Amino acid sequence: MQRWRGLEDIPQDWGRSVVTIGSYDGVHRGHQLIIGRAVERARELGVPSVVVTFDPHPSEVVRPGSHPPLLAPHHRRAELMAELGVDAVLVLPFTAAFSQLSPADFIVKVLVDKLHARAVIEGPNFRFGHRAAGNVAFLREMGATYDYEVEVVDLYVRGEAGGGEPFSSTLTRRLVAEGDVEGAAEILGRPHRVEGVVVRGAQRGRELGYPTANVETLPHTAIPADGVYAGWLTAASERMPAAISVGTNPQFDGTERTVEAYAIDRVGLDLYGLHVAVDFLAYVRGQEKFASIEALLEAIGADVKRCRDLTAGR
């Protein structure tokens, strides 16, 4: 799959293509319907499929300080899109100047002049251009002039997550923030993931017999509520069952919120400096401060057993 950053990265000889545009944070099951249809339509027409997305999130430029927590960084979104069969991902730097583009100018500069769109696949509530003035009806109207078709895909999937609310990135972020990682996984179609580099912490876990990877998470990462979770730690392509702690470590009067993962039954791991991924399978318990170190160790032992059981065979 080709990955481009900015319109100038698109090959000069790029031909017709099928395009879908959106933030697509999380590439959840609703997003997968739209992207999957774009891939399918591209194959029907014998042309490549392209996903257009933005960095940073448009809200941060339009309303500074409002950047939402991210369910997946751009490299992870690209991986997930590649798994769906996408041929190219275009990340457009979303600047103040770019935000001023009218819907008509956006269509001409991006869809027509650069991507030579043969078809555009979107959800029913797709908005674009300055002040989000462009919609599907306008996109279709311009398609008659610039020779591209528009297809609308109903991305609304419902399940038990969120009490039956339509699946969305907003709902997923809320569930993650509440610690409902199982509900988030229902929407995403996979466990919620947090990534970052392993850095040195206070090393109290090592002293207690449960050495943890202290993950310095990427900016704006959607981090689950404080507590203990079962899941997996992936490092150097190896996926290991893990007991994960999120919080400030109140037992030792900590103040900094951290994500730490203990690779269950693994001895002698040296992960410092490695980029790792932490996948959250299930909530185990909330964060607590125990009466003694002995009580803490007993709780950790029970947590690890519970996490071992939850991840077994998964």
XYZ file of C-alpha atoms in Angstrom:
314
model
C 0.000 0.000 0.000
C 1.268 3.471 -0.893
C 1.365 6.143 1.806
C 1.456 9.825 0.907
C 1.712 12.926 3.063
C 0.455 15.987 1.257
C -0.775 16.437 -2.295
C 2.792 16.783 -3.603
C 3.503 13.143 -2.686
C 0.912 11.812 -5.145
C 2.682 10.390 -8.220
C 2.518 12.670 -11.259
C 1.200 9.839 -13.423
C -1.586 8.857 -10.994
C -4.703 7.838 -12.925
C -8.374 7.491 -12.006
C -9.223 6.167 -8.545
C -12.016 5.520 -6.067
C -11.744 7.822 -3.068
C -13.172 8.026 0.436
C -12.464 10.920 2.789
C -12.654 11.140 6.578
C -10.761 11.219 9.865
C -11.459 7.487 10.290
C -10.019 7.489 13.810
C -10.049 3.915 15.066
C -11.138 2.449 11.714
C -14.110 0.990 13.593
C -16.755 -1.327 12.160
C -18.778 1.565 10.722
C -15.689 2.959 9.008
C -14.894 -0.509 7.723
C -18.197 -0.580 5.830
C -17.351 2.605 3.924
C -13.700 1.754 3.295
C -14.610 -1.804 2.336
C -17.147 -0.534 -0.197
C -14.547 1.858 -1.656
C -12.150 -1.060 -2.114
C -14.914 -3.166 -3.665
C -15.995 -0.395 -6.067
C -12.386 0.250 -7.078
C -11.979 -3.404 -7.993
C -15.229 -3.310 -9.976
C -13.901 -0.337 -11.948
C -10.364 -1.686 -12.244
C -8.750 1.318 -10.536
C -6.943 1.864 -7.205
C -8.692 2.810 -3.942
C -7.521 5.820 -1.920
C -8.373 6.896 1.629
C -7.896 10.605 2.347
C -7.483 11.611 5.991
C -6.095 14.542 7.982
C -3.371 15.406 10.484
C -3.846 16.961 12.957
C -7.516 16.339 13.649
C -9.455 19.234 12.015
C -11.018 20.255 15.333
C -7.578 21.157 16.724
C -7.086 23.728 13.941
C -10.624 25.081 13.942
C -10.893 25.122 17.764
C -7.361 24.990 19.279
C -7.186 22.872 22.414
C -10.106 20.659 21.387
C -8.072 17.782 19.895
C -9.991 14.606 20.788
C -8.237 11.587 22.309
C -7.057 9.391 19.432
C -8.116 5.764 19.128
C -5.312 5.015 16.683
C -2.280 6.951 15.415
C -1.963 7.452 11.665
C 0.503 4.608 11.120
C -1.904 2.213 12.850
C -4.854 3.456 10.798
C -2.797 2.853 7.659
C -2.054 -0.724 8.785
C -5.751 -1.380 9.385
C -6.700 0.148 6.040
C -4.094 -1.990 4.270
C -5.720 -5.061 5.840
C -9.006 -3.940 4.232
C -7.331 -3.866 0.813
C -6.802 -0.118 0.394
C -4.216 0.744 -2.271
C -3.127 4.179 -1.008
C -3.581 6.442 2.022
C -3.208 10.198 1.644
C -2.672 12.157 4.870
C -3.367 15.847 4.284
C -1.742 18.291 6.732
C -4.740 20.173 8.105
C -3.566 23.777 8.423
C -5.397 27.057 8.975
C -4.999 27.812 5.263
C -6.320 24.402 4.272
C -9.348 24.878 6.539
C -10.293 27.940 4.468
C -10.753 25.933 1.253
C -14.315 26.144 -0.011
C -16.076 22.848 -0.731
C -15.747 23.507 -4.482
C -12.007 24.244 -4.197
C -11.478 21.125 -2.085
C -13.147 19.002 -4.755
C -11.069 20.504 -7.563
C -7.697 20.560 -5.780
C -7.925 17.132 -4.144
C -10.473 14.917 -5.890
C -10.200 16.176 -9.460
C -6.712 17.595 -10.099
C -4.719 15.155 -7.935
C -6.666 11.935 -7.380
C -8.701 11.998 -10.615
C -11.667 10.513 -8.794
C -13.825 8.066 -10.724
C -16.039 7.467 -7.691
C -16.322 8.868 -4.154
C -17.709 6.719 -1.336
C -18.926 8.411 1.854
C -21.258 8.118 4.827
C -24.552 10.058 4.823
C -23.339 12.790 7.189
C -20.061 13.551 5.413
C -19.147 17.254 5.570
C -16.131 19.029 4.096
C -14.680 22.393 3.125
C -14.656 25.730 4.971
C -17.049 25.676 7.932
C -18.020 22.122 6.859
C -20.304 23.716 4.269
C -19.981 20.866 1.780
C -22.209 17.794 2.022
C -23.055 14.679 0.042
C -25.624 16.509 -2.083
C -23.042 19.115 -3.144
C -20.446 16.393 -3.733
C -22.893 14.627 -6.034
C -23.818 17.873 -7.816
C -20.150 18.573 -8.574
C -19.697 14.988 -9.719
C -21.943 15.687 -12.690
C -19.498 18.415 -13.761
C -16.262 16.597 -13.024
C -17.200 13.073 -14.100
C -17.207 11.133 -10.851
C -19.991 9.170 -9.194
C -20.973 9.388 -5.533
C -22.135 6.456 -3.449
C -23.440 6.797 0.096
C -22.917 3.930 2.544
C -24.890 3.672 5.757
C -22.130 3.348 8.352
C -24.458 3.013 11.319
C -23.910 -0.272 13.086
C -25.527 -0.995 16.450
C -24.769 -3.521 19.157
C -24.748 -3.779 22.921
C -21.976 -1.201 23.329
C -23.143 2.104 24.754
C -26.630 0.773 25.395
C -27.342 0.331 21.702
C -26.072 3.696 20.444
C -24.889 3.741 16.812
C -21.205 2.850 16.638
C -18.951 5.897 16.312
C -15.496 7.164 17.240
C -17.115 9.457 19.817
C -18.875 6.563 21.536
C -15.695 4.482 21.438
C -13.694 7.260 23.087
C -16.324 7.553 25.813
C -16.270 3.816 26.527
C -12.468 3.788 26.652
C -12.496 6.741 29.064
C -14.978 4.837 31.259
C -12.820 1.699 31.251
C -15.330 -0.293 29.194
C -12.700 -1.765 26.916
C -14.934 -4.699 26.015
C -17.596 -2.311 24.714
C -14.912 -0.415 22.790
C -13.689 -3.683 21.270
C -17.207 -4.477 20.067
C -17.213 -1.238 18.079
C -13.622 -1.479 16.858
C -13.802 -5.149 15.963
C -10.578 -5.695 17.954
C -9.149 -4.669 21.347
C -8.350 -1.005 21.906
C -4.611 -0.413 21.551
C -2.211 2.051 23.181
C 1.301 2.469 21.777
C 4.538 4.097 22.831
C 8.178 3.678 23.817
C 9.179 1.814 26.978
C 10.922 4.198 29.375
C 12.474 3.808 32.802
C 10.118 4.393 35.715
C 10.555 4.023 39.460
C 11.142 0.265 38.922
C 8.922 -0.610 41.891
C 7.343 -3.431 39.904
C 10.749 -5.054 39.518
C 11.350 -4.713 43.267
C 7.983 -6.369 43.951
C 8.692 -9.265 41.578
C 6.450 -8.021 38.761
C 8.619 -5.965 36.377
C 6.493 -3.781 34.121
C 7.033 -2.011 30.825
C 6.350 1.670 31.504
C 4.897 2.927 28.202
C 5.364 6.566 27.254
C 2.198 6.925 25.193
C 1.876 8.934 21.985
C 0.346 12.446 22.154
C -3.459 12.625 22.425
C -3.765 8.861 22.998
C -7.149 7.634 24.260
C -6.134 5.945 27.528
C -8.606 3.777 29.486
C -9.830 4.770 32.939
C -7.541 4.085 35.895
C -7.509 0.447 36.896
C -6.133 -3.007 36.172
C -6.817 -4.720 32.835
C -6.102 -8.014 31.133
C -4.614 -7.793 27.684
C -1.471 -8.214 25.642
C 1.904 -6.551 25.312
C 3.422 -6.706 21.831
C 7.138 -6.009 21.460
C 9.417 -6.877 18.538
C 6.481 -8.691 16.872
C 5.941 -10.952 19.905
C 2.501 -10.835 21.535
C 2.549 -11.687 25.234
C -0.350 -12.023 27.727
C -0.180 -9.113 30.147
C -1.577 -7.585 33.305
C -1.909 -3.844 32.645
C -2.064 -1.056 35.189
C -3.321 2.432 34.328
C -3.154 5.218 36.895
C -1.029 7.249 39.277
C 0.182 4.428 41.533
C -1.542 5.655 44.725
C 0.192 2.983 46.815
C 3.359 5.060 46.531
C 1.642 8.482 46.387
C 2.300 8.876 42.690
C 0.967 11.847 40.752
C 1.887 11.061 37.148
C -0.595 8.929 35.198
C 1.120 5.965 33.546
C 0.387 2.853 31.499
C 2.395 -0.160 32.683
C 2.234 -3.719 31.397
C 3.570 -6.846 33.091
C 4.272 -9.646 30.612
C 2.874 -12.642 32.478
C 5.359 -15.408 33.306
C 8.138 -13.805 31.262
C 11.572 -13.470 32.867
C 14.516 -11.303 31.849
C 12.769 -9.115 29.274
C 14.660 -5.957 28.351
C 12.227 -3.691 26.526
C 13.709 -0.269 27.262
C 13.690 1.946 24.200
C 11.410 -0.328 22.196
C 8.168 0.855 20.605
C 5.481 -1.457 21.990
C 1.720 -1.927 21.743
C -0.651 -2.638 24.635
C -4.031 -4.184 23.756
C -6.820 -4.013 26.341
C -9.013 -7.112 26.579
C -10.982 -6.736 29.830
C -11.339 -4.577 32.944
C -10.280 -6.417 36.103
C -10.615 -3.900 38.959
C -10.242 -0.258 39.871
C -7.151 1.418 41.210
C -6.683 1.002 44.945
C -4.371 1.933 47.791
C -3.813 -1.037 50.087
C -3.128 -1.085 53.831
C 0.262 -2.755 53.385
C 2.760 -3.949 50.791
C 1.747 -7.508 51.674
C -1.884 -6.729 50.795
C -0.737 -5.106 47.566
C 1.298 -8.182 46.615
C -1.670 -10.440 47.340
C -3.859 -8.303 45.084
C -1.258 -8.277 42.311
C -1.010 -12.061 42.502
C -4.778 -12.336 42.117
C -4.728 -9.825 39.242
C -2.079 -11.764 37.374
C -3.986 -15.030 37.802
C -7.173 -13.377 36.545
C -5.363 -11.865 33.563
C -3.690 -15.189 32.766
C -7.107 -16.884 32.747
C -8.757 -14.177 30.628
C -6.065 -14.215 27.942
C -5.632 -18.000 27.822
C -6.418 -19.348 24.382
C -7.291 -15.905 22.990
